[in-house]
PDB file of C-alpha atoms in Angstrom:
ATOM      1  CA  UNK A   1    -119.744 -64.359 153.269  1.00 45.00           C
ATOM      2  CA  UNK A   2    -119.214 -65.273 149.715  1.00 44.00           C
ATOM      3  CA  UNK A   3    -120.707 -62.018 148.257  1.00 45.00           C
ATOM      4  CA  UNK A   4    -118.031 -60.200 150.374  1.00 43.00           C
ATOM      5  CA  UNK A   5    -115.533 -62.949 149.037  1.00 42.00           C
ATOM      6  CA  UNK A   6    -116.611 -62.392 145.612  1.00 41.00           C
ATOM      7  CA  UNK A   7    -116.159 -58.495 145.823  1.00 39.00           C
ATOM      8  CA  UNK A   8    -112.929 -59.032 147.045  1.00 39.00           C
ATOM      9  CA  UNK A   9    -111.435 -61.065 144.525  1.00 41.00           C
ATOM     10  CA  UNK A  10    -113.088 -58.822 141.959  1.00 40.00           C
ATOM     11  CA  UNK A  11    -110.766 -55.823 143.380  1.00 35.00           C
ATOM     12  CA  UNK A  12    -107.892 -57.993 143.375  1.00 38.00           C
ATOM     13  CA  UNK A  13    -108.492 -59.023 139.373  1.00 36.00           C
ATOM     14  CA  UNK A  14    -108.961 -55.338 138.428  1.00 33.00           C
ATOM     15  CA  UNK A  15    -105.845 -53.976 140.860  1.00 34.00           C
ATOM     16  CA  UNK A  16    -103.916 -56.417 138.773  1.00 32.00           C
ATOM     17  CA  UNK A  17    -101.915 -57.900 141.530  1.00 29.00           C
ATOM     18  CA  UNK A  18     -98.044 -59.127 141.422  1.00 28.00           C
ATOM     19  CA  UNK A  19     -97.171 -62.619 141.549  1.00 26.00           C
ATOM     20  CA  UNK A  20    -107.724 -87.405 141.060  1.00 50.00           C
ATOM     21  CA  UNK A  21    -104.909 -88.113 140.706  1.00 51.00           C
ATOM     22  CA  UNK A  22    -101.222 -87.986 143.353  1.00 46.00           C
ATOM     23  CA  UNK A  23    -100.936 -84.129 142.858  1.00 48.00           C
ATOM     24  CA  UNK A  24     -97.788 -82.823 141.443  1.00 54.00           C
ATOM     25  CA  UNK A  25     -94.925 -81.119 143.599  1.00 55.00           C
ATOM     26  CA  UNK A  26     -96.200 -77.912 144.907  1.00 58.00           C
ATOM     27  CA  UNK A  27     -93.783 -75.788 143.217  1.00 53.00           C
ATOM     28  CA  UNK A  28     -94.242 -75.270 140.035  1.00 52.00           C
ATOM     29  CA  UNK A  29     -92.066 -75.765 136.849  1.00 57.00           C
ATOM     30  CA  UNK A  30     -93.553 -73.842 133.612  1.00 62.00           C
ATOM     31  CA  UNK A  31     -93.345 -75.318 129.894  1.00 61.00           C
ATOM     32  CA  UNK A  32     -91.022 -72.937 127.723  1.00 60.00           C
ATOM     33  CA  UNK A  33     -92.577 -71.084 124.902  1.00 51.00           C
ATOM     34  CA  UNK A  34     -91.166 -70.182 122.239  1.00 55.00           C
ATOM     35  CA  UNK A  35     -90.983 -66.328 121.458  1.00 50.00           C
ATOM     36  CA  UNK A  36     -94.270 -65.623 118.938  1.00 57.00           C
ATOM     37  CA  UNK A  37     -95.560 -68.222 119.227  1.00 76.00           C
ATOM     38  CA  UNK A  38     -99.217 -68.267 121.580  1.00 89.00           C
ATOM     39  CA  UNK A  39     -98.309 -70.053 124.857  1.00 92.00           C
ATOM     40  CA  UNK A  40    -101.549 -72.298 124.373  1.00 96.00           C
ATOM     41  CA  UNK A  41    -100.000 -74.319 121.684  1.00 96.00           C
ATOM     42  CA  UNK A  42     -96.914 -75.119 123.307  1.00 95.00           C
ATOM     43  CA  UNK A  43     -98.891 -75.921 126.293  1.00 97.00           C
ATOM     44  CA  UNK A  44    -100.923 -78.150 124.485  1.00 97.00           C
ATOM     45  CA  UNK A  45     -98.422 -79.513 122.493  1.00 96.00           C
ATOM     46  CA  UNK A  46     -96.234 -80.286 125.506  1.00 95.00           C
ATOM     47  CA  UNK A  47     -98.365 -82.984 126.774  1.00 95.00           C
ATOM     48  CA  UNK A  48     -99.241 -86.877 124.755  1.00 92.00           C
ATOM     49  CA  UNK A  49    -102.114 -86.036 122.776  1.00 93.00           C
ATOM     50  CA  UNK A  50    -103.077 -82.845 123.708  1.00 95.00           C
ATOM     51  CA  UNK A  51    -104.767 -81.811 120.505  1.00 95.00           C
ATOM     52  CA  UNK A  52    -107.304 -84.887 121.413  1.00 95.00           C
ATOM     53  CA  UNK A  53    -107.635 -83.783 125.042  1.00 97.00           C
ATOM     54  CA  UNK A  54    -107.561 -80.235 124.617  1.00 98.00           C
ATOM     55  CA  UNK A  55    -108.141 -77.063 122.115  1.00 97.00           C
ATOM     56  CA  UNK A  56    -107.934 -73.303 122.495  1.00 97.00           C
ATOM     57  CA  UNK A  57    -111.037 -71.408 123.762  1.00 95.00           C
ATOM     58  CA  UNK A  58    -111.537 -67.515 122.687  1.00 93.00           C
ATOM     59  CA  UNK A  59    -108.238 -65.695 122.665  1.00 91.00           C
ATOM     60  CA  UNK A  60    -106.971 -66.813 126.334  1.00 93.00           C
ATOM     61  CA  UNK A  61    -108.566 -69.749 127.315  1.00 96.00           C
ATOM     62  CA  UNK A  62    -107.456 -73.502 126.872  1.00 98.00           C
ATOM     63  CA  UNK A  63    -110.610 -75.969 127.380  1.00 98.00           C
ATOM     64  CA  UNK A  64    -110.725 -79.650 128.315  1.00 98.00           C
ATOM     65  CA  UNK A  65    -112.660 -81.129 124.942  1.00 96.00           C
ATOM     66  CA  UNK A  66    -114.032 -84.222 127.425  1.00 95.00           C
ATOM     67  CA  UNK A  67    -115.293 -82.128 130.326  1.00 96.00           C
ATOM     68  CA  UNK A  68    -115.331 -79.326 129.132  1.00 96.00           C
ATOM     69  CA  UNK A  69    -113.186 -77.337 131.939  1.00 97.00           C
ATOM     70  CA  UNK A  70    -111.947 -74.143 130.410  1.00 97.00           C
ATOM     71  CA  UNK A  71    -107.960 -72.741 131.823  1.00 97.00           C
ATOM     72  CA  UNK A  72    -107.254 -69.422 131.549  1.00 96.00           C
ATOM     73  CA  UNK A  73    -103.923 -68.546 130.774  1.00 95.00           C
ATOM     74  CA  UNK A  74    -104.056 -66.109 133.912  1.00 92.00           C
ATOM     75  CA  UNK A  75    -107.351 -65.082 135.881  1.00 88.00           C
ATOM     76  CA  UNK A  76    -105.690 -62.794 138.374  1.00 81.00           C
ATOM     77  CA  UNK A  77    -103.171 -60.440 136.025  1.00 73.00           C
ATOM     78  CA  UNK A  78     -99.677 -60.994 137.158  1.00 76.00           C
ATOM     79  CA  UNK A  79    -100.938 -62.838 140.687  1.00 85.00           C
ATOM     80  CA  UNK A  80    -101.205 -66.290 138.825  1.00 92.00           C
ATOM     81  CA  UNK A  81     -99.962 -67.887 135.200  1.00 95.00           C
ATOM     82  CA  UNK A  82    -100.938 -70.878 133.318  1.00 97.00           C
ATOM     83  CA  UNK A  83     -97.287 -73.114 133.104  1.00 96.00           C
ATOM     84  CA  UNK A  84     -98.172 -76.731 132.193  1.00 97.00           C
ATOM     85  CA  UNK A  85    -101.202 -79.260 131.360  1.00 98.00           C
ATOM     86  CA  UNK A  86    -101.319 -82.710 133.064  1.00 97.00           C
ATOM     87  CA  UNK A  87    -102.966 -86.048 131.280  1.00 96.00           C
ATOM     88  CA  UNK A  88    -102.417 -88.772 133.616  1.00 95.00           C
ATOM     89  CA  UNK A  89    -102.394 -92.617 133.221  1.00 91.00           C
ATOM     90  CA  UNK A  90    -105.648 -93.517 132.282  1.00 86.00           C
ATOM     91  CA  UNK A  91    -107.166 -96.135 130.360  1.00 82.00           C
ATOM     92  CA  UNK A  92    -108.964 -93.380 128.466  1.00 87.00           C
ATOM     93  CA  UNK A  93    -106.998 -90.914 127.336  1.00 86.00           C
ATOM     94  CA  UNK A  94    -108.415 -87.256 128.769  1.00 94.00           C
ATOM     95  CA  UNK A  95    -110.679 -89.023 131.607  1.00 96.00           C
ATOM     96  CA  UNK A  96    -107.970 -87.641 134.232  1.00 97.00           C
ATOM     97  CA  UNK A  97    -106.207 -84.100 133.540  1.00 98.00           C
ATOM     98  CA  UNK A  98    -104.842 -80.754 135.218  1.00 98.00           C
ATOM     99  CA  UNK A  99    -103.801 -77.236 134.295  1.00 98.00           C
ATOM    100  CA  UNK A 100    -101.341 -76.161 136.573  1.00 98.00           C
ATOM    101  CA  UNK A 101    -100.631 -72.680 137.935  1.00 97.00           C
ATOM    102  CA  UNK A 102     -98.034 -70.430 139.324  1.00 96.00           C
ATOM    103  CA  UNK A 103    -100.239 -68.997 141.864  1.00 96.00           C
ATOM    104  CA  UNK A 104     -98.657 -65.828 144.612  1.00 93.00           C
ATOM    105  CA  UNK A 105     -95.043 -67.770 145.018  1.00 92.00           C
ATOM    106  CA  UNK A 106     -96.264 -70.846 144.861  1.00 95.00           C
ATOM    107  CA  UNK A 107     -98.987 -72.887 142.701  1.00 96.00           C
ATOM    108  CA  UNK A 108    -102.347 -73.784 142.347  1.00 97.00           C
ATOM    109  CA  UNK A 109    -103.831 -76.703 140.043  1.00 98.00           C
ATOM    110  CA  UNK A 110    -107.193 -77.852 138.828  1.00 98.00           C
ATOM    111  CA  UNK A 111    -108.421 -81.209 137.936  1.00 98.00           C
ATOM    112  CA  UNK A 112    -110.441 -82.849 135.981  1.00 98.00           C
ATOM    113  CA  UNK A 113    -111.456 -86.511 136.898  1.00 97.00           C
ATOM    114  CA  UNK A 114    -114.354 -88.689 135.433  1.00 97.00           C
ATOM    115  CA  UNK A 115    -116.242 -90.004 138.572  1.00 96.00           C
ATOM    116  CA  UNK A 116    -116.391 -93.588 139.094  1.00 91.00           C
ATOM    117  CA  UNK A 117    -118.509 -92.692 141.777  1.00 94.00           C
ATOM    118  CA  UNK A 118    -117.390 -90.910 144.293  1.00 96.00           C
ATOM    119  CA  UNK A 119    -118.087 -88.151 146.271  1.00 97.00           C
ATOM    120  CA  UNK A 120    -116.991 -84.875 146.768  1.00 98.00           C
ATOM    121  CA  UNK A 121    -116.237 -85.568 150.641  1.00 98.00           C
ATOM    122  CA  UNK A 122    -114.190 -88.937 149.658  1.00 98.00           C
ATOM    123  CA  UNK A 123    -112.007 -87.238 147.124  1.00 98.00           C
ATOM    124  CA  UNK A 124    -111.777 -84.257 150.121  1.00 98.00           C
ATOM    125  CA  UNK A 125    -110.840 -86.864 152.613  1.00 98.00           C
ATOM    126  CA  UNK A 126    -108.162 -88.912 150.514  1.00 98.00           C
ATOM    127  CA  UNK A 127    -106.788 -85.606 149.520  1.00 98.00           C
ATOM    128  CA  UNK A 128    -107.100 -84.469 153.201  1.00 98.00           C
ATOM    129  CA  UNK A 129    -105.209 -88.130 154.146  1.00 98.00           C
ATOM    130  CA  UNK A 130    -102.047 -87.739 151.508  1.00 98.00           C
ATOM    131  CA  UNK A 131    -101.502 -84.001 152.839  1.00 98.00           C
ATOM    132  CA  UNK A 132    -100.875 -84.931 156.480  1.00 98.00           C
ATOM    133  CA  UNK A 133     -98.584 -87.734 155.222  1.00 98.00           C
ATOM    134  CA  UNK A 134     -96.467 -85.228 152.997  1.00 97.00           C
ATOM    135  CA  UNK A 135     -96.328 -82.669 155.761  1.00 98.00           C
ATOM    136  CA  UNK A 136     -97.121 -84.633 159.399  1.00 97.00           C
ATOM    137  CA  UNK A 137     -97.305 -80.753 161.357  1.00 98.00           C
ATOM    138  CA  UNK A 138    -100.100 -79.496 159.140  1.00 98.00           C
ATOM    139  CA  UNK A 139    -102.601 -78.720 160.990  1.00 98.00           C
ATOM    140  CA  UNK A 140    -106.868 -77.680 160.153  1.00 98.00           C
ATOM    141  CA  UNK A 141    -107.355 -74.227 159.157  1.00 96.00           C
ATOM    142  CA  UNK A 142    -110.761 -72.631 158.797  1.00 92.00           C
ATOM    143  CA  UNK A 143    -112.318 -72.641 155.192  1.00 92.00           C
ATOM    144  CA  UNK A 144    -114.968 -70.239 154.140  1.00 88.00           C
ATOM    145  CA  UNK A 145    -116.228 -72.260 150.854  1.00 93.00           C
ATOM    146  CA  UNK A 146    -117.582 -70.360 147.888  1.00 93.00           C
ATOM    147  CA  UNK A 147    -121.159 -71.057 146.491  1.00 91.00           C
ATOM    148  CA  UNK A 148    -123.806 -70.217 143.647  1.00 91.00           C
ATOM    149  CA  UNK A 149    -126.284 -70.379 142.041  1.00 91.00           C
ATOM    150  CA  UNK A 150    -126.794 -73.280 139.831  1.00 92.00           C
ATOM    151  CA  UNK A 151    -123.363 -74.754 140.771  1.00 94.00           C
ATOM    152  CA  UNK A 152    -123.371 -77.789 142.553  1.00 96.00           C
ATOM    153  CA  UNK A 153    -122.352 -77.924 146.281  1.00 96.00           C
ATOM    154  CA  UNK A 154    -118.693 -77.498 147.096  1.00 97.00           C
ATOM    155  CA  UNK A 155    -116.230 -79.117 149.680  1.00 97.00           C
ATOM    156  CA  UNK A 156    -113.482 -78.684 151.032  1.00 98.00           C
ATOM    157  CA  UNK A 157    -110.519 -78.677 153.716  1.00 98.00           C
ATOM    158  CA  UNK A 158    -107.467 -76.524 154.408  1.00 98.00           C
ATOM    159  CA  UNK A 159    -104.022 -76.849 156.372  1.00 98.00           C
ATOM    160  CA  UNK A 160    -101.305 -74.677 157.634  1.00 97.00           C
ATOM    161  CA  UNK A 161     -97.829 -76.277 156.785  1.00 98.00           C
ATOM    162  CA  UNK A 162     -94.588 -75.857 156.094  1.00 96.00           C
ATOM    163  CA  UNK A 163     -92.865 -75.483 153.031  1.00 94.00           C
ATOM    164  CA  UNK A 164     -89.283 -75.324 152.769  1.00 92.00           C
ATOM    165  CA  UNK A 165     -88.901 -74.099 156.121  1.00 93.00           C
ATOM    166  CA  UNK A 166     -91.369 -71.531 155.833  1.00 93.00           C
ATOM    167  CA  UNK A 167     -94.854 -71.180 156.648  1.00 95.00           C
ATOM    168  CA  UNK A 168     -97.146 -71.920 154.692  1.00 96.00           C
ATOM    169  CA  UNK A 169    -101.103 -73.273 153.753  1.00 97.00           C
ATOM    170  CA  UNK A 170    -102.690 -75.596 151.533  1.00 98.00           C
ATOM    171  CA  UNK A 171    -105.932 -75.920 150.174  1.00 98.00           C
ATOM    172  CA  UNK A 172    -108.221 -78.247 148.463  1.00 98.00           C
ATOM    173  CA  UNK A 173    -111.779 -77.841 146.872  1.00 98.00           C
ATOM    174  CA  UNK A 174    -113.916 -79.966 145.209  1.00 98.00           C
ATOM    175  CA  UNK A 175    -117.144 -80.951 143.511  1.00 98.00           C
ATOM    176  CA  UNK A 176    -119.211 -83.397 141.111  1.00 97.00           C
ATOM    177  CA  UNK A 177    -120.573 -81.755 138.241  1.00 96.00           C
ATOM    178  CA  UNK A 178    -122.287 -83.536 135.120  1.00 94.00           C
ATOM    179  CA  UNK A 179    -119.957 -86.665 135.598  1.00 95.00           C
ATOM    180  CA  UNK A 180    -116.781 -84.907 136.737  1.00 97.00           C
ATOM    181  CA  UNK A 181    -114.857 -84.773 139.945  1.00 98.00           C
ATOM    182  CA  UNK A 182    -113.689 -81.000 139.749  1.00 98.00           C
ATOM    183  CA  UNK A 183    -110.614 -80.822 142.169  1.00 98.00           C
ATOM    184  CA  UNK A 184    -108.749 -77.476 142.937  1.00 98.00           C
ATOM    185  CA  UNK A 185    -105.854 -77.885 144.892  1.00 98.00           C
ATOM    186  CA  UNK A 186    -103.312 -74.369 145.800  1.00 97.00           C
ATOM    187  CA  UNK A 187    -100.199 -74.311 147.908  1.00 97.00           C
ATOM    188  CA  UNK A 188     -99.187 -70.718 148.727  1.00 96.00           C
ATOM    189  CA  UNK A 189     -96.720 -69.074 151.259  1.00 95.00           C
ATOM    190  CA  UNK A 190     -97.969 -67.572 154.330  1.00 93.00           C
ATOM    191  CA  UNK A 191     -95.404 -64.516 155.233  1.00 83.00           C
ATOM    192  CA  UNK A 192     -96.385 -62.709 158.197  1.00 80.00           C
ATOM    193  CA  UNK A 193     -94.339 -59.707 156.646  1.00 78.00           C
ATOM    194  CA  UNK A 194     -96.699 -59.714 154.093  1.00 74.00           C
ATOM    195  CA  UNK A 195    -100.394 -60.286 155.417  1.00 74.00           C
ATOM    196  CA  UNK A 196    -102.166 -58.959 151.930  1.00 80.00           C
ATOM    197  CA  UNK A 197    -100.709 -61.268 149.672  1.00 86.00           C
ATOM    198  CA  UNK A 198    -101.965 -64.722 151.762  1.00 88.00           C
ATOM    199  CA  UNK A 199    -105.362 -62.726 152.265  1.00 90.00           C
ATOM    200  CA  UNK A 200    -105.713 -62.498 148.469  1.00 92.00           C
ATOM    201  CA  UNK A 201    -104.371 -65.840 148.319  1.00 93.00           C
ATOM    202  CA  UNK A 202    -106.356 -67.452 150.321  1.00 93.00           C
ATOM    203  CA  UNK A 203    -109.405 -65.079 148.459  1.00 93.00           C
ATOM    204  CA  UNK A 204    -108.252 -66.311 145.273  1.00 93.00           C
ATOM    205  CA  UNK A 205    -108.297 -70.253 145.595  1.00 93.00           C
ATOM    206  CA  UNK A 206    -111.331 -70.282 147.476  1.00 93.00           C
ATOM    207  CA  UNK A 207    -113.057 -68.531 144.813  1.00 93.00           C
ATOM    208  CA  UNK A 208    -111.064 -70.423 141.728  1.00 95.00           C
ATOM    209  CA  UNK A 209    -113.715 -73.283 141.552  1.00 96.00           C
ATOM    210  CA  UNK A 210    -116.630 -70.944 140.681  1.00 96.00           C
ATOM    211  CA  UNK A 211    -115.097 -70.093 137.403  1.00 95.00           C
ATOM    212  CA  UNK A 212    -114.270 -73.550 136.686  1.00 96.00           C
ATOM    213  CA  UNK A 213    -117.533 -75.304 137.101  1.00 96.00           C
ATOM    214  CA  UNK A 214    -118.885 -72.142 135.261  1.00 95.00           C
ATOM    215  CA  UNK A 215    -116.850 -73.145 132.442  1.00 94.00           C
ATOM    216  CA  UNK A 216    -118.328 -76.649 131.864  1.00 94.00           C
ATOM    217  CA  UNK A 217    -121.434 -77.489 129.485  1.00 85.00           C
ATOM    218  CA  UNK A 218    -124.150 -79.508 130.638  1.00 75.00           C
ATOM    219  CA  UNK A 219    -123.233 -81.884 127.880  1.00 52.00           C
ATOM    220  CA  UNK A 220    -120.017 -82.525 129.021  1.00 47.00           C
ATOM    221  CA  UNK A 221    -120.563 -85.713 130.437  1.00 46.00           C
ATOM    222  CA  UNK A 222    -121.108 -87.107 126.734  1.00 40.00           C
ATOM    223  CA  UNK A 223    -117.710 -85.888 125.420  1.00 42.00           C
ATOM    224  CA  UNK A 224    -115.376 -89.345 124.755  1.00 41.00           C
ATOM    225  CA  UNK A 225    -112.745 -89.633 122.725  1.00 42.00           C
ATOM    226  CA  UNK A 226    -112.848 -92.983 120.345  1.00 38.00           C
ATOM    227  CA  UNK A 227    -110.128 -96.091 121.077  1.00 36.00           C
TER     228      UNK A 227
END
């Protein structure tokens, strides 16, 4: 299932398709850039310390200096777009971050927690817990949850809600790696009218996490920034 997953995403990349902590809204707000200037700086910029917390990777990525989690300004052509970097409360400053997407009409985000030891299936369950308060009619969806090799085990859970008065699903996936609670968390309109965007959709954040824990060093877990 996730080699047929994988393929599929793949296509979608290449076709170049259109459009932890309390999670922010899900719709998403982007950062305004300045014309010539590269939208990683003002990104970066945009957020209390951000040269501490983060720094530009190659020519499109930002990276997360503590964990090492690497953003892409897009990774599906026009289907997704890097808006805005989170650093939340914290006594440390960078221990508990998010890049946040526009993600096929609506958005996707990805965390970066240190773990004070949980697990995977507590941060799934509290996540799980917060959704059915914010929308009481979602209701379980089935998740097909990516995997490979070398990457820790992934969990996950999924709903079908509604989002200003529309249908819609949300998705969460997470897992411990080196230290880290990596948390990806997409909200995405479901129009029947339109089946192959939510397939792609749906494709698309299951798949995000691969990328993500890809992304991190097996030092990472050292990384602190000084009082």
């Amino acid at each position: 299932m996730t080699g047929r997953l994988f393929l599929l995403w793949m296509l979608a990349v290449t076709a170049g398709l259109g459009a932890c902590a309390t999670p922010p809204a899900e719709t998403a707000a982007a950062v305004p850039v300045p014309e010539a200037q590269d939208p990683r700086t003002a990104l970066i910029a945009s957020v209390p310390n951000g040269s501490l917390i983060f720094r530009l990777k190659g020519e499109h990525d930002i990276q997360h200096v503590q964990s090492g989690m690497a953003c892409p300004l897009a990774r599906m052509a026009e289907a997704d777009r890097l808006i805005r970097l989170f650093v939340f409360p914290n006594p440390r400053d960078g221990d508990d971050v998010a890049c946040d997407y526009a993600f096929f009409g609506g958005k996707l985000t990805a965390y970066a927690t240190r773990n004070t030891g949980l697990t995977a299936e507590a941060v799934v369950g509290a996540t799980a817990d917060f959704i059915r308060g914010a929308h009481p009619e979602a209701t379980p969806a089935a998740l097909d949850l990516p995997a490979a090799d070398g990457l820790p085990k992934i969990t996950g859970a999924v709903f079908n809600i509604v989002l200003d008065g529309k249908p819609a699903r949300t998705k969460v996936l997470v897992a411990i790696k080196d230290g880290w609670v990596i948390k990806v968390r997409a909200t995405y309109p479901t129009d029947p009218a339109a089946p192959a965007e939510p397939l792609l959709a749906d494709l698309g954040a299951s798949l995000w996490i691969l990328p993500v824990l890809q992304s991190m060093p097996p030092s990472a877990r050292t990384v602190l920034l000084t009082d």
